[in-house]
Each structure stands twice: as structure tokens, then as C-alpha cells.
Short mmCIF file of C-alpha atoms in Angstrom, two decimals:
data_model
loop_
_atom_site.label_atom_id
_atom_site.label_comp_id
_atom_site.label_asym_id
_atom_site.label_seq_id
_atom_site.Cartn_x
_atom_site.Cartn_y
_atom_site.Cartn_z
CA MET E 1 233.26 45.82 184.90
CA THR E 2 235.11 45.86 188.20
CA ASP E 3 237.64 48.62 188.93
CA THR E 4 240.47 46.03 188.70
CA ALA E 5 239.26 44.76 185.34
CA ALA E 6 239.00 48.33 184.10
CA VAL E 7 242.71 48.80 184.83
CA GLU E 8 243.75 45.35 183.52
CA ILE E 9 241.82 45.84 180.27
CA LEU E 10 242.20 49.16 178.51
CA ALA E 11 239.68 49.65 175.71
CA ASP E 12 239.01 52.63 173.50
CA VAL E 13 238.26 53.67 169.95
CA HIS E 14 240.82 55.70 168.04
CA ARG E 15 240.07 57.03 164.54
CA GLY E 16 237.64 54.25 163.76
CA VAL E 17 239.77 51.44 165.19
CA GLY E 18 238.85 49.66 168.40
CA ARG E 19 241.85 49.10 170.66
CA ILE E 20 242.04 46.55 173.46
CA LEU E 21 245.14 46.23 175.63
CA LEU E 22 245.63 43.33 178.04
CA ASN E 23 247.28 45.30 180.81
CA ARG E 24 248.58 42.81 183.34
CA PRO E 25 252.23 42.51 182.30
CA LYS E 26 253.59 41.26 185.64
CA ALA E 27 251.29 38.23 185.30
CA LEU E 28 252.14 37.88 181.62
CA ASN E 29 248.65 39.25 180.85
CA ALA E 30 247.01 36.08 182.16
CA LEU E 31 243.26 36.35 181.93
CA THR E 32 240.92 36.64 184.96
CA THR E 33 237.17 36.37 184.78
CA GLY E 34 236.87 40.16 185.05
CA MET E 35 239.31 40.70 182.18
CA VAL E 36 237.51 38.29 179.89
CA ALA E 37 234.13 39.90 180.73
CA ALA E 38 235.64 43.36 180.02
CA ILE E 39 236.92 42.35 176.60
CA ASP E 40 233.61 40.74 175.76
CA GLY E 41 231.75 43.83 176.93
CA ALA E 42 233.89 46.17 174.83
CA LEU E 43 233.37 44.08 171.71
CA ALA E 44 229.67 43.89 172.34
CA ALA E 45 229.44 47.66 172.70
CA TRP E 46 231.37 48.26 169.48
CA GLU E 47 229.69 45.62 167.34
CA HIS E 48 227.41 47.96 165.38
CA THR E 49 229.32 51.22 165.58
CA GLY E 50 230.97 51.09 162.16
CA LEU E 51 234.53 50.34 163.18
CA SER E 52 236.96 49.48 160.45
CA ALA E 53 238.90 46.98 162.67
CA VAL E 54 239.67 45.96 166.24
CA VAL E 55 243.28 45.52 167.42
CA ILE E 56 244.13 43.39 170.52
CA ALA E 57 247.57 43.61 172.07
CA GLY E 58 249.34 42.75 175.36
CA ALA E 59 251.19 45.16 177.61
CA GLY E 60 254.94 44.68 178.07
CA THR E 61 257.49 42.82 175.98
CA ARG E 62 257.24 39.37 177.48
CA ALA E 63 253.77 38.17 176.54
CA PHE E 64 250.67 38.83 174.49
CA CYS E 65 248.77 36.56 176.91
CA ALA E 66 250.12 33.54 178.83
CA GLY E 67 246.62 32.03 179.10
CA GLY E 68 243.88 31.92 181.67
CA ASP E 69 244.65 32.44 185.35
CA ILE E 70 244.61 28.72 185.91
CA ARG E 71 246.15 28.99 189.41
CA THR E 72 243.00 30.78 190.56
CA ILE E 73 240.84 28.04 189.04
CA ARG E 74 242.74 25.51 191.11
CA GLU E 75 241.98 27.61 194.20
CA TYR E 76 238.33 27.58 193.27
CA SER E 77 238.42 23.78 192.99
CA LEU E 78 240.14 23.32 196.33
CA ALA E 79 237.55 25.62 197.93
CA GLY E 80 234.69 23.70 196.29
CA ASP E 81 233.58 26.86 194.44
CA ALA E 82 232.28 25.23 191.23
CA GLU E 83 230.23 28.34 190.44
CA ALA E 84 233.30 30.59 190.16
CA SER E 85 235.07 28.13 187.88
CA GLU E 86 231.97 27.73 185.73
CA ARG E 87 231.69 31.50 185.42
CA PHE E 88 235.30 31.85 184.23
CA PHE E 89 235.14 29.16 181.54
CA ALA E 90 231.65 30.10 180.33
CA THR E 91 232.64 33.77 180.06
CA GLU E 92 235.90 32.88 178.29
CA TYR E 93 234.24 30.59 175.77
CA ARG E 94 231.50 33.15 175.07
CA LEU E 95 234.31 35.61 174.19
CA ASN E 96 235.97 33.08 171.93
CA ALA E 97 232.71 32.60 169.98
CA ARG E 98 232.12 36.36 169.78
CA ILE E 99 235.61 36.95 168.29
CA ALA E 100 235.02 34.20 165.72
CA GLU E 101 231.70 35.70 164.62
CA TYR E 102 232.69 39.41 164.91
CA PRO E 103 231.44 41.51 162.00
CA VAL E 104 234.62 43.58 161.60
CA PRO E 105 238.24 42.34 161.29
CA VAL E 106 239.94 41.45 164.60
CA VAL E 107 243.73 41.85 164.47
CA SER E 108 245.81 40.35 167.30
CA LEU E 109 249.38 41.54 167.81
CA ILE E 110 251.29 38.54 169.23
CA ASP E 111 254.60 39.77 170.65
CA GLY E 112 256.04 37.34 173.17
CA LEU E 113 254.26 34.40 174.80
CA CYS E 114 250.82 33.40 173.56
CA MET E 115 249.63 30.31 175.35
CA GLY E 116 246.25 28.62 176.12
CA GLY E 117 243.68 31.34 176.60
CA GLY E 118 245.94 33.74 174.66
CA LEU E 119 245.29 31.64 171.56
CA GLY E 120 241.60 31.79 172.40
CA VAL E 121 241.70 35.54 172.30
CA SER E 122 243.70 35.66 169.06
CA VAL E 123 243.24 32.65 166.80
CA HIS E 124 239.50 33.00 166.31
CA GLY E 125 239.98 36.46 164.77
CA GLY E 126 240.78 36.86 161.13
CA PHE E 127 244.31 38.24 161.54
CA ARG E 128 247.09 37.09 163.84
CA VAL E 129 250.27 39.07 163.58
CA VAL E 130 253.49 37.63 165.06
CA THR E 131 256.82 39.30 165.74
CA GLU E 132 260.22 37.61 165.98
CA ARG E 133 259.59 37.28 169.75
CA ALA E 134 256.35 35.30 169.39
CA VAL E 135 256.03 31.93 171.08
CA LEU E 136 252.72 30.02 170.71
CA SER E 137 251.71 26.92 172.63
CA MET E 138 248.79 24.89 174.05
CA PRO E 139 250.59 23.35 177.06
CA GLU E 140 247.56 22.05 178.95
CA THR E 141 248.39 18.33 179.03
CA GLY E 142 251.43 19.24 181.17
CA ILE E 143 249.22 20.64 183.90
CA GLY E 144 246.55 17.95 184.00
CA PHE E 145 244.09 19.85 181.80
CA PHE E 146 243.28 19.77 178.08
CA PRO E 147 243.52 22.24 175.16
CA ASP E 148 240.33 24.37 175.42
CA VAL E 149 239.21 27.85 174.24
CA GLY E 150 238.01 26.20 171.03
CA ALA E 151 241.25 24.26 170.44
CA SER E 152 239.21 21.15 169.70
CA TYR E 153 237.97 23.16 166.70
CA PHE E 154 241.07 24.93 165.46
CA LEU E 155 243.76 22.31 166.14
CA PRO E 156 242.13 19.51 164.02
CA ARG E 157 241.83 22.02 161.17
CA LEU E 158 245.61 22.66 160.94
CA PRO E 159 247.44 20.84 158.14
CA GLY E 160 247.92 17.10 158.50
CA ALA E 161 248.43 15.85 162.06
CA ILE E 162 250.05 19.06 163.31
CA GLY E 163 247.10 19.89 165.57
CA MET E 164 247.17 16.53 167.30
CA TYR E 165 250.93 16.91 167.83
CA LEU E 166 250.60 20.42 169.31
CA GLY E 167 247.62 19.46 171.50
CA LEU E 168 249.21 16.36 172.98
CA THR E 169 252.79 17.59 173.47
CA GLY E 170 252.38 21.33 174.07
CA HIS E 171 255.21 21.99 171.59
CA ARG E 172 256.16 25.63 171.39
CA LEU E 173 255.99 27.36 168.01
CA ASP E 174 258.20 30.29 167.00
CA ALA E 175 257.05 32.92 164.48
CA ALA E 176 258.09 30.83 161.46
CA ASP E 177 256.26 27.77 162.79
CA ALA E 178 253.14 29.81 163.58
CA LEU E 179 253.03 31.15 160.04
CA TYR E 180 253.67 27.69 158.61
CA THR E 181 250.78 26.13 160.51
CA GLY E 182 248.37 29.00 159.87
CA LEU E 183 247.97 29.90 163.55
CA ALA E 184 249.57 33.21 162.52
CA THR E 185 248.60 35.08 159.35
CA HIS E 186 251.25 37.84 159.12
CA PHE E 187 254.71 38.79 160.34
CA VAL E 188 255.57 42.29 161.43
CA PRO E 189 258.88 43.02 163.15
CA VAL E 190 258.99 44.19 166.74
CA ASP E 191 259.96 47.70 165.73
CA GLY E 192 256.90 47.99 163.53
CA ILE E 193 254.24 46.37 165.69
CA ASP E 194 253.12 49.55 167.40
CA ALA E 195 252.36 51.06 163.99
CA VAL E 196 249.69 48.54 163.10
CA GLY E 197 246.79 50.41 164.73
CA ASP E 198 247.63 53.72 163.07
CA ALA E 199 248.17 52.05 159.69
CA LEU E 200 244.72 50.50 159.89
CA ALA E 201 243.21 53.85 160.88
CA ASP E 202 245.02 55.59 158.03
CA ASN E 203 243.69 53.10 155.50
CA PRO E 204 240.09 52.22 156.48
CA ASP E 205 239.12 51.35 152.92
CA VAL E 206 242.19 49.15 152.23
CA PRO E 207 241.91 45.40 152.98
CA VAL E 208 243.54 44.55 156.32
CA ASP E 209 245.67 41.90 154.58
CA VAL E 210 247.22 44.55 152.33
CA VAL E 211 247.94 46.93 155.17
CA LEU E 212 249.67 44.19 157.20
CA ASN E 213 251.71 42.98 154.23
CA ARG E 214 253.00 46.53 153.72
CA LEU E 215 254.18 46.66 157.33
CA ALA E 216 256.00 43.34 157.01
CA GLY E 217 258.37 44.92 154.53
CA ARG E 218 261.39 42.83 153.71
CA SER E 219 261.98 41.56 157.22
CA PRO E 220 263.00 37.88 156.95
CA VAL E 221 261.39 35.12 158.96
CA ALA E 222 263.55 32.10 159.70
CA GLU E 223 262.73 28.70 158.21
CA SER E 224 260.13 26.68 160.09
CA GLY E 225 261.61 23.85 162.11
CA LEU E 226 258.23 22.19 162.13
CA ALA E 227 258.11 22.18 158.32
CA ALA E 228 261.36 20.22 158.32
CA VAL E 229 259.83 17.32 160.30
CA ARG E 230 256.30 17.57 158.82
CA GLY E 231 256.42 14.09 157.30
CA ASP E 232 257.27 12.49 160.63
CA VAL E 233 254.66 14.57 162.44
CA ASP E 234 251.94 13.36 160.11
CA ARG E 235 253.15 9.74 160.22
CA ALA E 236 253.29 9.53 163.98
CA PHE E 237 250.46 11.74 165.19
CA GLY E 238 248.11 10.68 162.42
CA ALA E 239 247.92 7.28 164.14
CA PRO E 240 244.47 6.29 165.42
CA THR E 241 245.40 5.64 169.09
CA LEU E 242 247.80 7.02 171.67
CA GLY E 243 249.51 3.66 171.87
CA GLU E 244 250.08 3.64 168.12
CA ILE E 245 251.43 7.20 168.21
CA GLU E 246 253.99 6.11 170.83
CA LYS E 247 254.89 2.99 168.77
CA ARG E 248 255.46 5.05 165.60
CA LEU E 249 257.59 7.62 167.50
CA ARG E 250 259.81 4.86 168.86
CA HIS E 251 260.13 3.39 165.39
CA LEU E 252 261.20 6.73 163.92
CA ASP E 253 264.16 6.89 166.35
CA THR E 254 265.09 10.52 165.54
CA PRO E 255 265.91 13.49 167.83
CA TRP E 256 262.50 15.03 167.05
CA ALA E 257 260.69 11.77 167.84
CA ALA E 258 262.66 11.38 171.11
CA ALA E 259 261.63 14.87 172.16
CA ALA E 260 257.99 14.21 171.31
CA LEU E 261 258.09 10.97 173.28
CA ALA E 262 259.58 12.78 176.27
CA ALA E 263 256.80 15.37 176.14
CA LEU E 264 254.14 12.64 176.09
CA GLU E 265 255.82 10.81 178.99
CA ALA E 266 255.93 13.99 181.06
CA ALA E 267 252.22 14.81 180.44
CA SER E 268 249.21 13.63 182.45
CA PRO E 269 247.98 10.29 181.03
CA GLN E 270 244.43 11.41 181.85
CA SER E 271 244.93 14.66 179.90
CA LEU E 272 246.40 12.78 176.92
CA GLU E 273 243.31 10.52 176.79
CA ILE E 274 240.93 13.45 177.03
CA THR E 275 242.82 15.48 174.46
CA HIS E 276 243.17 12.68 171.89
CA ALA E 277 239.44 11.93 172.05
CA LEU E 278 238.46 15.61 171.98
CA LEU E 279 240.58 16.53 168.96
CA ALA E 280 239.58 13.39 167.03
CA ARG E 281 235.92 14.41 167.34
CA GLY E 282 236.50 18.11 166.92
CA ARG E 283 237.05 17.91 163.19
CA GLN E 284 233.33 17.14 162.69
CA ARG E 285 231.96 19.69 165.13
CA THR E 286 231.22 23.41 164.75
CA LEU E 287 233.08 25.88 166.92
CA ARG E 288 230.11 26.30 169.24
CA GLU E 289 229.74 22.55 169.54
CA CYS E 290 233.41 22.29 170.42
CA LEU E 291 233.14 25.02 173.03
CA ASN E 292 230.10 23.31 174.58
CA ALA E 293 231.92 19.99 174.77
CA GLU E 294 234.96 21.70 176.34
CA LEU E 295 232.81 23.45 178.91
CA ALA E 296 231.23 20.19 179.94
CA LEU E 297 234.69 18.63 180.32
CA THR E 298 235.98 21.45 182.51
CA ARG E 299 233.37 20.63 185.13
CA THR E 300 234.93 17.22 185.76
CA THR E 301 238.56 17.79 184.86
CA ILE E 302 239.25 20.67 187.26
CA ARG E 303 238.23 18.50 190.20
CA THR E 304 240.56 15.62 189.37
CA PRO E 305 243.84 14.90 191.24
CA ASP E 306 245.82 15.33 188.02
CA PHE E 307 244.62 18.90 187.50
CA LEU E 308 245.23 19.89 191.10
CA GLU E 309 248.66 18.26 191.05
CA GLY E 310 249.64 19.58 187.63
CA VAL E 311 248.89 23.18 188.45
CA ARG E 312 250.62 22.80 191.77
CA ALA E 313 253.81 21.53 190.19
CA ALA E 314 253.81 24.08 187.37
CA LEU E 315 252.45 27.28 188.92
CA VAL E 316 252.28 26.99 192.73
CA ASP E 317 255.34 25.18 194.02
CA LYS E 318 257.00 25.29 190.58
CA ASP E 319 258.97 22.13 191.23
CA ARG E 320 258.00 20.76 187.79
CA THR E 321 257.69 17.25 189.21
CA PRO E 322 254.00 16.33 189.16
CA SER E 323 252.90 12.93 190.45
CA TRP E 324 250.20 11.80 188.04
CA GLN E 325 247.37 9.34 188.72
CA ARG E 326 247.65 6.72 186.03
CA ALA E 327 243.91 5.90 185.81
CA SER E 328 241.61 7.82 183.46
CA LEU E 329 238.48 9.63 184.66
CA ASP E 330 236.37 7.24 186.74
CA GLY E 331 238.45 4.42 185.36
CA ARG E 332 236.87 4.88 181.91
CA THR E 333 237.88 6.51 178.70
CA PRO E 334 237.03 10.21 179.30
CA PRO E 335 234.13 11.66 177.35
CA ALA E 336 234.82 14.27 174.68
#
């Protein structure tokens, strides 16, 4: 672990509960290679030490984790440093698999933004707690990339066609939507989120689900807006092709459909093709197969003009006006 990573990831064990804090609040806790390796190292060291649970949280009030440090990945691509990019994604995906297979409960406390790699850190664990400030999203098609960190495994397993909708459009979920889809498992209000670790330590023999339900109390969660349009989501995004999805959205002619169409039109056509194929195949793959397929795709995608342009427009110049290449990878349907 580098000195920087040691500061940006704080890990300790307190009364039988492992605690990991993503400590890069000014960058919205975006993950670097060193941070990912530090989390993975802490989990590996604790794996057979008899912990009752592991809690993962983000520093500050704005974000749990805004994703991977994709701006740095762009810099690697521009510099021709394929090895550095490969190291980041391989390390990140190894962590995703470790969390999914971890022998003790992993509890993520999602307060604020949780995007891209933030979902990779949280969703593969058994318990994802959201507060009223939570916002979840997989926005990769808007930056010329594709939903990764195992998204080709977990998105197709959401109810109906919700996963395809989220993966293609990058739609942002609030706490109610996250609970409705199953991306979140529990709600705990902001003023109670800091008590989760102590509550788990106080009750090592009580099921985690019971402890978290006690903390939720009577705090209401608003109705899910996604639930209200669920029929239209399934009808449109359950279509077999991108062209048919667009056709069905135009036929619906509702405010929700218009917003979904606008999101698709703003995204990279290349990314939409990759994502649609990847999610369609992900339902029949294991998590590790999905991660392997995603890793293979990163090697080509991060060198494409759409990725370089998408990250530039979103994170470098921040003009939000990317100029996409209309052709798919090598003029062919991208592999998934």
C-alpha cells in the first residue's frame, strides 16, 4: 500500500467489525488503483479472523463513491500506458469478486452519490444501506464507456427490463428507487447512519438484517418514481434491439419516454451497442465470467475516440458537449 492510498483508505477492526472508509471526499471518493488495492488487501487480511461484519463507508456528505478515477484512465490511454489501465481494471474487478464471495457480511453505507465503481464496491455485498441523500447511477454510456464492475451480471438480474434501462440511459435512482429495484437492501436515515457499525458490534449474534431494520425505525421513504413507470420500462427496454427500444419509446409518447429517448440520444452510439450486447449476454454468465468479459472490453474501449472524447467533455473540459463517432468498434457490432 502506498502512503497516499493509506491516507485515502482508512481500515481498522473495532469490536469485531471491520471498518473501511473511502477517504477522498474532495474527489467524491473516486477510486484510484492504490485505493482499490488497499481495500482488497484489507479484506484479504481479515478474511479468516472471525469478524462479525465489514462496514464500508465514504468520507464527507456528498458521496459514498463517485466511481473509478476515469479521468486518470483517459490520461493513461493518451500516454499509451496500457499496462497502467489494465492494472486498474484488473485490480478493481478482483475486488468486486472478493466482495461477492466474502465469508462474512459486507455492509455498505450509501450516503450521497454512488456511481459506477461505487456500485462495484457496494452492490456485490449482501447489505446496501441507503439514506435519503443516496443517488445511484451507472452513467458510463454518457462518457463513451460501458457499465462495468460486474454490472453485466447485476443489472440483468434486476426485475424486468430495469437493468437494461439503467445501463443504457444512466438514469439516477433515489433511495426509494434503489430499494424498489433491489440495488439497496435497507434504509437508514442520515442521522442514524453513523450508528450502524456500533449496532453491528453490539449485536454480533443477531442477523445483520434484523439490526439494520431496527435502525430504520419509522423513517418514511418516498414512493418510487421508477415503480410508477415500471410497465413502460419493461415494454420499451425489453425490446430485442436498440432500434426497437427507440421505436417503442416514441410510440409511448410520455414525459418519461421522452426523457429516456433524450438520454439515449445524448449517449455514445458505440457505448449503447456495447452495453446492449453485454447486458443481453450477462444474464447467462456467472459474475466471474461477466468480469472477464468486461476486462477484455476495457482494453479496446478505452482507446476509442468516443471514450477519450466522452471523458474530456464530462470530466476534463466539462463542456458536456461530446462529439461522438457514429461508427461502432472497427465498423462491426462490438463483442461482449
